[in-house]
Short mmCIF file of C-alpha atoms in Angstrom, two decimals:
data_model
loop_
_atom_site.label_atom_id
_atom_site.label_comp_id
_atom_site.label_asym_id
_atom_site.label_seq_id
_atom_site.Cartn_x
_atom_site.Cartn_y
_atom_site.Cartn_z
CA MET A 4 13.26 9.37 27.69
CA THR A 5 10.60 8.03 25.74
CA ASN A 6 11.20 5.13 23.50
CA LEU A 7 10.76 7.40 20.54
CA LYS A 8 11.80 5.50 16.85
CA LEU A 9 11.78 7.84 14.16
CA ILE A 10 10.66 6.66 10.45
CA SER A 11 11.86 9.26 7.93
CA GLU A 12 13.20 12.68 8.29
CA SER A 13 13.33 15.90 6.20
CA GLN A 14 15.24 19.22 5.47
CA SER A 15 12.12 21.67 5.03
CA PHE A 16 12.62 25.71 5.12
CA GLY A 17 16.13 25.06 6.97
CA GLY A 18 13.96 23.47 9.32
CA LYS A 19 13.30 19.34 9.47
CA VAL A 20 10.61 17.74 9.67
CA GLY A 21 10.66 14.08 11.47
CA PHE A 22 8.17 11.25 11.78
CA TYR A 23 7.58 9.59 14.76
CA SER A 24 6.27 6.25 16.75
CA HIS A 25 6.40 5.08 19.78
CA PRO A 26 4.21 3.41 22.65
CA SER A 27 2.32 4.93 24.37
CA SER A 28 0.61 4.45 27.77
CA ALA A 29 -2.97 6.26 27.72
CA CYS A 30 -3.99 4.99 23.96
CA ASN A 31 -2.32 1.30 25.03
CA GLY A 32 -0.25 0.57 22.19
CA GLU A 33 1.54 2.18 18.85
CA MET A 34 0.92 6.17 18.53
CA ARG A 35 1.74 7.94 15.58
CA PHE A 36 3.07 11.83 15.55
CA ALA A 37 5.26 14.80 13.04
CA VAL A 38 7.58 17.99 14.27
CA TYR A 39 8.81 20.33 12.72
CA GLN A 40 11.84 21.62 14.33
CA PRO A 41 12.15 24.93 12.77
CA PRO A 42 15.54 26.60 12.27
CA GLN A 43 15.63 28.23 14.68
CA ALA A 44 15.31 25.52 17.37
CA SER A 45 19.01 23.83 16.59
CA GLN A 46 19.97 27.03 18.39
CA GLN A 47 18.11 27.57 21.43
CA PRO A 48 14.45 25.91 22.14
CA VAL A 49 10.96 27.54 21.02
CA PRO A 50 7.42 27.17 21.15
CA ILE A 51 5.66 24.85 20.78
CA LEU A 52 2.83 24.41 17.96
CA TYR A 53 0.17 21.55 18.69
CA PHE A 54 -1.99 21.50 15.03
CA LEU A 55 -5.51 18.41 15.37
CA ALA A 56 -6.37 17.79 12.22
CA GLY A 57 -9.64 16.60 10.77
CA LEU A 58 -12.03 12.79 10.60
CA THR A 59 -9.87 10.51 8.03
CA CYS A 60 -7.23 12.61 8.37
CA THR A 61 -2.83 10.95 10.76
CA GLU A 62 0.00 13.12 11.72
CA GLU A 63 1.16 13.57 8.24
CA ASN A 64 -2.29 15.56 6.53
CA PHE A 65 -1.46 18.62 7.65
CA ILE A 66 2.45 18.70 7.35
CA VAL A 67 2.25 17.68 3.66
CA LYS A 68 -0.29 19.63 3.43
CA ALA A 69 -0.55 22.95 4.13
CA GLY A 70 2.30 24.53 3.97
CA ALA A 71 3.12 25.33 7.35
CA GLN A 72 5.79 24.85 7.76
CA ARG A 73 7.07 27.69 5.94
CA TYR A 74 5.84 30.02 8.92
CA ALA A 75 6.82 27.94 11.73
CA ALA A 76 10.23 28.96 9.99
CA GLU A 77 9.83 32.55 9.53
CA TYR A 78 8.92 32.65 13.76
CA GLY A 79 10.83 29.76 14.86
CA LEU A 80 7.92 27.53 16.11
CA MET A 81 8.11 23.87 16.38
CA LEU A 82 5.00 22.24 14.80
CA VAL A 83 3.34 18.73 15.97
CA ALA A 84 1.10 16.80 14.14
CA PRO A 85 -0.91 13.89 16.19
CA ASP A 86 -2.57 11.09 14.75
CA THR A 87 -6.25 11.49 14.94
CA SER A 88 -6.73 7.91 17.01
CA PRO A 89 -5.47 4.73 17.49
CA ARG A 90 -4.57 2.42 15.13
CA ASN A 91 -4.60 -1.61 14.86
CA SER A 92 -6.21 -2.06 18.31
CA GLY A 93 -7.70 -4.60 17.45
CA ILE A 94 -11.25 -3.16 18.85
CA PRO A 95 -13.83 -5.14 16.37
CA GLY A 96 -15.15 -2.82 14.66
CA GLU A 97 -12.96 0.75 13.89
CA ASP A 98 -12.29 0.07 10.38
CA GLU A 99 -15.85 0.36 10.06
CA ASP A 100 -17.27 3.81 10.00
CA TRP A 101 -15.10 6.31 8.58
CA ASP A 102 -16.26 9.15 10.53
CA PHE A 103 -16.47 6.86 13.66
CA GLY A 104 -12.65 4.71 14.67
CA THR A 105 -9.95 4.81 13.53
CA GLY A 106 -9.26 7.97 12.07
CA ALA A 107 -12.01 10.03 13.97
CA GLY A 108 -10.74 9.88 18.27
CA PHE A 109 -12.86 12.59 18.19
CA TYR A 110 -10.09 13.45 21.26
CA VAL A 111 -11.70 12.36 23.70
CA ASP A 112 -10.97 9.90 27.05
CA ALA A 113 -13.46 7.04 25.94
CA THR A 114 -15.47 5.49 29.15
CA THR A 115 -16.87 2.64 27.39
CA GLU A 116 -16.77 -1.24 26.20
CA PRO A 117 -14.70 -1.23 23.74
CA TRP A 118 -13.19 2.25 23.19
CA ARG A 119 -11.70 3.28 26.63
CA SER A 120 -8.28 0.16 26.18
CA HIS A 121 -7.38 2.80 22.89
CA TYR A 122 -9.05 6.05 22.46
CA GLN A 123 -7.89 8.58 25.21
CA MET A 124 -6.59 10.73 22.38
CA TYR A 125 -7.63 13.33 25.04
CA SER A 126 -5.51 12.82 27.63
CA TYR A 127 -2.86 11.67 24.71
CA VAL A 128 -3.14 14.62 23.89
CA VAL A 129 -3.31 16.81 26.95
CA GLN A 130 -0.78 15.16 29.11
CA GLU A 131 1.66 11.99 27.19
CA LEU A 132 2.11 13.72 24.09
CA PRO A 133 3.24 17.60 25.41
CA ALA A 134 5.53 15.27 28.01
CA ILE A 135 7.25 13.76 25.29
CA ILE A 136 7.56 16.40 22.63
CA THR A 137 9.67 18.32 25.90
CA ALA A 138 11.66 15.92 26.72
CA ASN A 139 12.84 14.57 23.40
CA PHE A 140 12.55 17.74 21.43
CA PRO A 141 14.31 21.85 21.88
CA ALA A 142 10.61 23.01 23.02
CA ILE A 143 9.96 25.53 25.76
CA ALA A 144 7.38 23.06 27.45
CA GLU A 145 5.30 26.15 28.73
CA LYS A 146 4.99 27.96 25.80
CA GLN A 147 2.49 26.17 24.14
CA GLY A 148 -0.08 26.51 21.34
CA ILE A 149 -3.02 24.10 20.11
CA PHE A 150 -5.45 24.45 17.17
CA GLY A 151 -6.66 21.92 14.40
CA HIS A 152 -9.49 21.55 12.16
CA SER A 153 -12.51 20.29 12.05
CA MET A 154 -12.60 17.41 14.80
CA GLY A 155 -9.46 19.08 15.22
CA GLY A 156 -10.99 22.66 15.76
CA HIS A 157 -13.18 20.51 18.17
CA GLY A 158 -10.07 18.65 19.91
CA ALA A 159 -8.56 22.28 19.79
CA LEU A 160 -10.81 23.96 22.29
CA VAL A 161 -11.70 21.23 24.05
CA CYS A 162 -8.31 21.30 25.30
CA ALA A 163 -8.08 24.39 25.87
CA LEU A 164 -11.19 25.46 27.42
CA ARG A 165 -10.51 22.14 29.50
CA ASN A 166 -7.12 23.57 30.08
CA PRO A 167 -7.21 27.32 30.52
CA LYS A 168 -3.80 27.84 31.33
CA LEU A 169 -2.10 25.05 29.19
CA TYR A 170 -2.12 27.25 25.89
CA GLN A 171 -0.52 30.74 25.57
CA SER A 172 -3.27 30.83 22.39
CA VAL A 173 -6.11 28.60 20.38
CA SER A 174 -7.74 28.63 17.18
CA ALA A 175 -9.67 26.13 15.12
CA PHE A 176 -10.42 26.21 10.84
CA ALA A 177 -14.01 25.09 10.87
CA PRO A 178 -14.21 23.97 14.11
CA ILE A 179 -17.06 21.15 14.93
CA THR A 180 -18.18 23.67 17.79
CA ALA A 181 -21.46 22.31 19.57
CA PRO A 182 -21.11 18.38 18.89
CA MET A 183 -23.41 17.71 21.39
CA ARG A 184 -25.65 18.82 18.47
CA CYS A 185 -24.93 17.58 15.06
CA PRO A 186 -23.90 14.37 13.87
CA TRP A 187 -20.44 13.71 13.42
CA GLY A 188 -21.00 14.37 17.46
CA GLN A 189 -23.99 12.78 18.67
CA LYS A 190 -22.66 9.53 16.35
CA ALA A 191 -19.28 9.61 18.76
CA PHE A 192 -19.62 10.63 21.55
CA SER A 193 -22.77 8.13 22.00
CA ARG A 194 -20.49 5.31 20.98
CA TYR A 195 -17.21 6.72 23.91
CA LEU A 196 -19.39 8.12 26.34
CA GLY A 197 -22.16 6.28 26.55
CA THR A 198 -25.80 7.74 26.82
CA ASN A 199 -26.00 9.98 29.17
CA GLN A 200 -25.20 13.46 27.77
CA GLN A 201 -24.00 15.10 30.67
CA ASP A 202 -20.69 13.35 30.28
CA TRP A 203 -20.58 14.47 26.93
CA ARG A 204 -20.99 18.46 28.40
CA ASN A 205 -16.82 17.64 28.78
CA TYR A 206 -15.98 17.52 25.31
CA ASP A 207 -18.90 20.02 23.74
CA ALA A 208 -16.39 23.82 23.46
CA SER A 209 -20.33 25.59 22.89
CA GLU A 210 -21.18 23.67 26.95
CA LEU A 211 -17.19 24.10 28.28
CA ILE A 212 -17.22 27.53 27.58
CA LYS A 213 -20.60 28.01 29.60
CA LEU A 214 -18.61 27.66 32.23
CA GLY A 215 -16.71 30.86 32.66
CA ARG A 216 -13.70 30.16 33.04
CA TYR A 217 -12.19 30.51 30.46
CA HIS A 218 -10.89 34.66 29.66
CA SER A 219 -8.35 34.29 27.62
CA PRO A 220 -9.38 35.03 22.83
CA ILE A 221 -10.17 32.21 20.59
CA LEU A 222 -10.37 32.82 16.68
CA ILE A 223 -12.14 30.18 14.39
CA ASP A 224 -12.11 30.52 10.51
CA GLN A 225 -14.82 29.13 8.70
CA GLY A 226 -15.60 29.28 5.15
CA THR A 227 -19.45 30.22 3.61
CA ALA A 228 -19.02 27.58 1.14
CA ASP A 229 -18.46 24.73 3.77
CA LYS A 230 -20.79 22.73 3.18
CA PHE A 231 -20.94 21.06 6.80
CA LEU A 232 -21.97 24.39 8.19
CA ALA A 233 -25.12 24.49 8.67
CA GLU A 234 -25.43 20.66 10.28
CA GLN A 235 -22.21 19.56 10.76
CA LEU A 236 -19.87 23.06 12.73
CA LEU A 237 -22.98 25.18 14.06
CA PRO A 238 -20.74 28.12 14.68
CA GLN A 239 -23.40 29.96 15.22
CA VAL A 240 -23.51 27.51 18.45
CA PHE A 241 -20.12 28.50 19.36
CA GLU A 242 -20.81 31.89 19.24
CA GLN A 243 -23.88 32.33 20.97
CA SER A 244 -22.69 30.91 24.29
CA CYS A 245 -19.58 32.91 24.00
CA GLN A 246 -21.47 36.00 23.81
CA ALA A 247 -23.39 34.82 27.13
CA VAL A 248 -20.66 34.48 29.00
CA ASN A 249 -18.65 37.49 27.30
CA GLN A 250 -15.90 35.31 26.22
CA PRO A 251 -14.35 37.27 23.59
CA LEU A 252 -13.68 34.76 19.91
CA ASN A 253 -13.19 35.84 17.04
CA LEU A 254 -15.63 34.51 14.62
CA ARG A 255 -13.96 35.00 10.87
CA TYR A 256 -16.44 34.00 8.23
CA GLN A 257 -14.63 33.67 5.02
CA GLU A 258 -17.11 34.35 1.75
CA GLY A 259 -16.84 31.34 -0.83
CA TYR A 260 -14.01 28.99 0.66
CA ASP A 261 -15.60 24.71 1.43
CA HIS A 262 -13.45 22.58 3.95
CA SER A 263 -10.51 21.31 1.75
CA TYR A 264 -7.26 21.67 2.39
CA TYR A 265 -7.41 24.52 -0.96
CA VAL A 266 -8.50 26.71 2.05
CA ARG A 267 -6.27 29.98 2.78
CA PHE A 268 -6.44 33.20 3.00
CA VAL A 269 -4.27 35.48 1.38
CA HIS A 270 -5.37 38.76 3.90
CA SER A 271 -7.57 38.20 7.42
CA LYS A 272 -10.29 40.13 7.17
CA MET B 13 -14.86 24.18 -26.42
CA THR B 14 -13.53 20.81 -25.72
CA ASN B 15 -15.30 19.45 -23.17
CA LEU B 16 -14.07 20.10 -20.14
CA LYS B 17 -15.55 18.22 -17.46
CA LEU B 18 -15.16 20.29 -14.33
CA ILE B 19 -14.55 16.81 -10.72
CA SER B 20 -14.09 19.93 -7.86
CA GLU B 21 -13.63 23.28 -7.00
CA SER B 22 -12.64 25.18 -4.16
CA GLN B 23 -11.51 28.91 -3.26
CA SER B 24 -7.49 29.24 -2.43
CA PHE B 25 -5.75 32.42 -1.19
CA GLY B 26 -8.61 34.15 -2.99
CA GLY B 27 -8.18 32.58 -6.25
CA LYS B 28 -9.60 28.72 -6.92
CA VAL B 29 -8.68 24.85 -7.48
CA GLY B 30 -10.46 22.75 -10.14
CA PHE B 31 -9.83 19.49 -10.74
CA TYR B 32 -11.35 18.69 -14.98
CA SER B 33 -11.13 15.98 -16.97
CA HIS B 34 -11.70 15.51 -20.33
CA PRO B 35 -11.51 13.42 -23.45
CA SER B 36 -7.77 13.94 -24.79
CA SER B 37 -7.05 13.29 -28.65
CA ALA B 38 -3.58 12.75 -27.88
CA CYS B 39 -3.05 10.34 -25.03
CA ASN B 40 -7.18 8.72 -26.92
CA GLY B 41 -9.52 8.84 -23.41
CA GLU B 42 -9.61 10.65 -20.94
CA MET B 43 -7.21 12.73 -19.65
CA ARG B 44 -6.47 14.15 -15.89
CA PHE B 45 -5.14 17.96 -14.82
CA ALA B 46 -5.26 20.76 -11.95
CA VAL B 47 -5.64 24.56 -12.12
CA TYR B 48 -5.49 26.99 -9.18
CA GLN B 49 -6.33 30.36 -11.35
CA PRO B 50 -5.19 34.00 -9.33
CA PRO B 51 -6.79 35.97 -8.29
CA GLN B 52 -6.18 38.87 -10.77
CA ALA B 53 -7.09 35.86 -13.57
CA SER B 54 -11.29 37.41 -12.65
CA GLN B 55 -10.41 40.92 -13.99
CA GLN B 56 -7.95 40.03 -16.12
CA PRO B 57 -5.60 37.29 -18.97
CA VAL B 58 -3.12 35.86 -16.73
CA PRO B 59 0.77 34.17 -17.22
CA ILE B 60 0.13 30.42 -16.55
CA LEU B 61 3.41 28.23 -15.23
CA TYR B 62 3.03 24.61 -15.78
CA PHE B 63 4.11 21.79 -13.22
CA LEU B 64 5.34 18.40 -14.50
CA ALA B 65 4.58 15.71 -11.49
CA GLY B 66 7.43 13.16 -10.83
CA LEU B 67 6.89 9.59 -11.17
CA THR B 68 3.75 8.25 -9.23
CA CYS B 69 2.07 11.14 -8.93
CA THR B 70 -0.69 13.11 -10.28
CA GLU B 71 -2.75 15.62 -10.89
CA GLU B 72 -3.22 16.62 -8.00
CA ASN B 73 0.76 15.89 -5.20
CA PHE B 74 1.09 19.44 -6.63
CA ILE B 75 -1.72 21.94 -6.48
CA VAL B 76 -2.34 19.67 -3.18
CA LYS B 77 1.71 19.74 -1.07
CA ALA B 78 3.72 22.80 -2.73
CA GLY B 79 2.04 25.72 -1.36
CA ALA B 80 2.14 26.79 -5.02
CA GLN B 81 -0.78 29.20 -4.90
CA ARG B 82 0.18 31.57 -2.82
CA TYR B 83 2.30 32.47 -4.48
CA ALA B 84 0.95 32.11 -8.07
CA ALA B 85 -1.75 34.20 -5.95
CA GLU B 86 1.49 36.88 -4.98
CA TYR B 87 2.30 37.28 -8.72
CA GLY B 88 -0.52 36.29 -10.56
CA LEU B 89 -0.05 33.60 -12.43
CA MET B 90 -1.81 30.74 -13.71
CA LEU B 91 -1.30 27.83 -12.50
CA VAL B 92 -1.71 24.21 -14.77
CA ALA B 93 -0.37 20.30 -13.42
CA PRO B 94 -1.65 17.71 -15.91
CA ASP B 95 -1.36 14.23 -14.95
CA THR B 96 1.98 12.67 -15.01
CA SER B 97 0.05 9.60 -17.92
CA PRO B 98 -2.63 8.26 -19.81
CA ARG B 99 -4.38 5.75 -16.93
CA ASN B 100 -7.05 2.85 -18.06
CA SER B 101 -5.95 2.67 -20.96
CA GLY B 102 -6.45 -1.07 -21.02
CA ILE B 103 -2.93 -1.80 -22.21
CA PRO B 104 -1.86 -4.77 -20.48
CA GLY B 105 1.16 -4.63 -18.10
CA GLU B 106 0.26 -0.88 -17.17
CA ASP B 107 -0.10 -1.01 -14.14
CA GLU B 108 3.18 -3.87 -13.46
CA ASP B 109 5.23 -1.00 -12.69
CA TRP B 110 5.55 2.08 -9.94
CA ASP B 111 8.60 3.35 -12.30
CA PHE B 112 6.42 2.38 -16.52
CA GLY B 113 3.59 2.84 -17.66
CA THR B 114 0.17 4.51 -14.80
CA GLY B 115 1.97 7.27 -13.44
CA ALA B 116 5.33 7.70 -15.74
CA GLY B 117 4.61 8.52 -18.96
CA PHE B 118 7.75 10.65 -19.02
CA TYR B 119 6.70 13.08 -20.60
CA VAL B 120 7.26 11.33 -24.50
CA ASP B 121 5.57 10.48 -27.76
CA ALA B 122 5.51 7.28 -27.14
CA THR B 123 6.73 5.21 -30.17
CA THR B 124 6.29 1.33 -29.33
CA GLU B 125 3.29 -1.11 -29.44
CA PRO B 126 1.14 -1.54 -26.91
CA TRP B 127 2.49 1.77 -25.75
CA ARG B 128 1.50 4.51 -28.63
CA SER B 129 -1.48 4.57 -28.96
CA HIS B 130 -2.08 6.29 -25.41
CA TYR B 131 1.15 7.46 -24.15
CA GLN B 132 1.98 10.61 -25.84
CA MET B 133 2.69 12.57 -22.68
CA TYR B 134 4.87 14.95 -25.14
CA SER B 135 1.92 16.13 -26.76
CA TYR B 136 -0.30 16.05 -24.67
CA VAL B 137 1.76 18.93 -23.07
CA VAL B 138 3.44 20.47 -25.52
CA GLN B 139 0.04 21.23 -28.06
CA GLU B 140 -3.36 19.62 -26.62
CA LEU B 141 -2.64 21.01 -23.25
CA PRO B 142 -1.94 23.85 -23.47
CA ALA B 143 -4.77 24.84 -26.35
CA ILE B 144 -7.42 23.28 -23.50
CA ILE B 145 -6.39 25.66 -21.58
CA THR B 146 -6.05 28.78 -23.66
CA ALA B 147 -9.06 28.13 -24.70
CA ASN B 148 -10.74 27.35 -21.84
CA PHE B 149 -9.66 29.81 -18.93
CA PRO B 150 -8.36 34.46 -18.91
CA ALA B 151 -4.72 32.51 -19.87
CA ILE B 152 -1.85 34.13 -22.06
CA ALA B 153 -1.43 32.37 -25.22
CA GLU B 154 1.92 33.51 -25.77
CA LYS B 155 3.13 33.91 -21.80
CA GLN B 156 3.97 30.24 -20.49
CA GLY B 157 6.45 28.50 -18.07
CA ILE B 158 7.37 24.98 -17.13
CA PHE B 159 8.62 23.45 -14.79
CA GLY B 160 8.22 20.40 -12.79
CA HIS B 161 9.78 17.22 -10.10
CA SER B 162 12.61 14.17 -11.01
CA MET B 163 10.51 12.90 -14.25
CA GLY B 164 8.78 16.10 -14.53
CA GLY B 165 11.90 18.01 -14.56
CA HIS B 166 13.23 15.83 -17.47
CA GLY B 167 10.07 17.04 -18.64
CA ALA B 168 9.84 20.51 -17.99
CA LEU B 169 13.52 20.98 -19.73
CA VAL B 170 13.12 18.59 -22.23
CA CYS B 171 9.68 20.52 -23.74
CA ALA B 172 12.05 23.55 -23.43
CA LEU B 173 14.74 23.48 -25.55
CA ARG B 174 12.98 20.96 -27.74
CA ASN B 175 10.21 24.58 -28.59
CA PRO B 176 13.35 27.20 -27.71
CA LYS B 177 10.70 30.14 -27.87
CA LEU B 178 7.55 28.33 -26.99
CA TYR B 179 7.99 29.15 -22.81
CA GLN B 180 9.20 32.31 -20.96
CA SER B 181 10.93 29.88 -18.53
CA VAL B 182 12.31 26.62 -17.42
CA SER B 183 13.00 25.58 -14.36
CA ALA B 184 13.11 22.48 -12.16
CA PHE B 185 13.78 20.85 -8.99
CA ALA B 186 15.41 17.52 -8.37
CA PRO B 187 15.50 16.28 -12.53
CA ILE B 188 16.57 13.74 -14.36
CA THR B 189 18.79 15.38 -17.00
CA ALA B 190 20.41 12.59 -18.57
CA PRO B 191 18.15 9.61 -19.31
CA MET B 192 19.27 7.83 -21.43
CA ARG B 193 22.07 6.90 -18.70
CA CYS B 194 20.49 6.37 -15.71
CA PRO B 195 18.37 2.91 -15.08
CA TRP B 196 14.65 4.80 -14.40
CA GLY B 197 15.42 7.17 -18.05
CA GLN B 198 16.89 3.64 -19.86
CA LYS B 199 13.80 1.75 -18.70
CA ALA B 200 11.46 4.25 -19.38
CA PHE B 201 13.63 5.09 -23.40
CA SER B 202 14.22 1.57 -24.21
CA ARG B 203 9.90 0.24 -23.65
CA TYR B 204 8.62 3.35 -24.99
CA LEU B 205 10.61 4.69 -27.75
CA GLY B 206 12.97 1.26 -28.45
CA THR B 207 15.93 0.06 -28.60
CA ASN B 208 17.45 2.43 -31.14
CA GLN B 209 18.66 4.72 -29.07
CA GLN B 210 19.14 7.84 -31.78
CA ASP B 211 15.95 8.04 -31.12
CA TRP B 212 16.44 8.45 -27.63
CA ARG B 213 18.38 12.02 -28.04
CA ASN B 214 14.96 13.08 -28.36
CA TYR B 215 13.88 13.75 -25.37
CA ASP B 216 17.29 13.72 -23.18
CA ALA B 217 18.01 17.10 -21.97
CA SER B 218 21.63 16.61 -21.68
CA GLU B 219 21.25 15.59 -25.57
CA LEU B 220 19.47 17.95 -26.53
CA ILE B 221 21.55 21.21 -25.16
CA LYS B 222 24.20 19.78 -27.51
CA LEU B 223 22.45 21.37 -30.27
CA GLY B 224 23.04 24.82 -29.42
CA ARG B 225 20.13 25.33 -29.85
CA TYR B 226 18.23 27.65 -26.42
CA HIS B 227 20.13 29.83 -25.06
CA SER B 228 17.49 30.86 -22.67
CA PRO B 229 18.32 30.58 -19.13
CA ILE B 230 17.76 27.28 -17.12
CA LEU B 231 17.25 26.85 -13.59
CA ILE B 232 17.97 23.53 -11.49
CA ASP B 233 17.94 22.94 -7.68
CA GLN B 234 18.92 19.61 -6.62
CA GLY B 235 19.28 18.85 -3.01
CA THR B 236 22.42 16.61 -1.72
CA ALA B 237 21.25 15.08 0.52
CA ASP B 238 18.35 13.37 -2.72
CA LYS B 239 19.09 9.76 -2.43
CA PHE B 240 18.80 9.95 -6.20
CA LEU B 241 21.42 12.46 -7.09
CA ALA B 242 24.27 9.44 -8.20
CA GLU B 243 22.62 6.79 -10.21
CA GLN B 244 19.13 8.24 -10.86
CA LEU B 245 19.12 12.39 -11.65
CA LEU B 246 22.53 12.75 -13.19
CA PRO B 247 23.05 17.17 -12.73
CA GLN B 248 26.71 16.80 -13.51
CA VAL B 249 26.15 15.47 -17.11
CA PHE B 250 24.24 17.99 -17.37
CA GLU B 251 26.06 20.61 -16.61
CA GLN B 252 29.55 19.30 -18.94
CA SER B 253 26.85 19.95 -21.51
CA CYS B 254 25.63 23.30 -20.81
CA GLN B 255 29.33 24.25 -20.25
CA ALA B 256 30.26 22.36 -24.15
CA VAL B 257 27.23 24.99 -25.78
CA ASN B 258 28.19 28.06 -23.06
CA GLN B 259 23.95 27.82 -22.33
CA PRO B 260 23.71 29.76 -19.46
CA LEU B 261 22.68 27.65 -16.35
CA ASN B 262 21.52 28.60 -12.96
CA LEU B 263 22.41 25.16 -11.42
CA ARG B 264 21.58 25.06 -7.31
CA TYR B 265 23.24 22.56 -4.63
CA GLN B 266 20.33 22.92 -1.81
CA GLU B 267 22.71 21.68 1.56
CA GLY B 268 20.45 17.97 3.39
CA TYR B 269 17.92 18.73 1.32
CA ASP B 270 16.36 15.25 -0.40
CA HIS B 271 13.61 14.13 -2.77
CA SER B 272 10.64 14.52 -0.52
CA TYR B 273 8.47 16.87 -0.47
CA TYR B 274 9.86 18.72 1.95
CA VAL B 275 11.85 20.68 -0.19
CA ARG B 276 12.18 24.18 -0.10
CA PHE B 277 14.19 26.38 0.15
CA VAL B 278 14.01 29.71 2.69
CA HIS B 279 16.16 31.81 1.08
CA SER B 280 18.19 31.71 -2.47
CA LYS B 281 21.98 31.37 -3.04
#
């Protein structure tokens, strides 16, 4: 049993929201995550849906702001939201940028100094966290889905594409789909992974999809009024990569929606 | 037309969330509020539902966290969420306490120095803000409802009870129902209104209800695991006052829910 610490717990929609911290072996320090256990989880194990958050976020943003508990309670899903990076690692400069370091782990396993000692978010999300969840909560280990927003949408796509059997579903809101070609991704990858761009391909959804190893459908929602659309998110690059390998992609452009917390669609297109 | 400044605007559930600032005559300085305009408002004027927030909150908390836009879009309601106090008024000590001054206007018109120059939240909520809303947004002036949480639940009850014809509905989550009898209320009232407790009755729902001037139903949801229940919220005092004058009150105790943002009920009791 992992050394989990319950920070707070509140009842919500008949289930419960809990915030936890634990010593992480992947990230070599304390990590935090949030779990919503739906009412059904008090009777039997339930499927798990992981949400990966975007730049500057913590484990709290999605759980506090998205209102997803309502749906998780309706459908009997456990929601798991990890933090977006290690914190207080002691690495010099970790807090200097809002788009790199703290709050910006980019869901990669860093290979460069000084970041590699703590910034192992890919392994944390794909391996360590699911092991902790299934060991400590009434979850069905083989029924996992993953999604995310922006940097977290990038993370969700990469985790799924690199592990085609691990998740039952993958989707994203306004994901960074081609990080090798955008400023956010280039900044993060060059510092976490070094200057050899061959190494970057392991974390670029538009490159990974071209390997042809993933075959399940992918859903992406992207607002047309998103100010990061043209420079950072580049869904058209991902779409082209999908077309090149006949990968099923449902890319829904949502007219007039932006990149904010307020993006919600009443009706699917 | 009021000198309204649009700070930000985002599409949400087919409508739009906007944050605004404006010079307030009631509060003698800049005030902020948020408005959610449902999709229906682009076709015709819609009813208005005011939400008053609790201690330490701003105009943002409810709009970001509650997920109410979904329902507002479904029912065609405009949501209006004002800030909880003046800010940066320059009054010495306004930022010293979390439960008094900034973020804690308590929806009263202060009568004491130095607070009376700015802390006129009752007049702001009941008069100035509705005038601004109906002048600037597609709203039906005569169809207003009001609700709130904690200190804001107190405010909603007081605004409705003192103006029996002004609102079509009033309800509250975990409201401070008898502020004269609880530490939060006593601290705020003694400093905003002075030491004559006769003056406090104008802002105490459990006292106002005894006047017998309000006759419409009142709805209150109160979690049983709310740590402020016994000392600060005192719904049983309000319930007794209602019973004394045959005031219709639907006081729903929600088993296991606390005072947090996560309090949501799937089913009404």
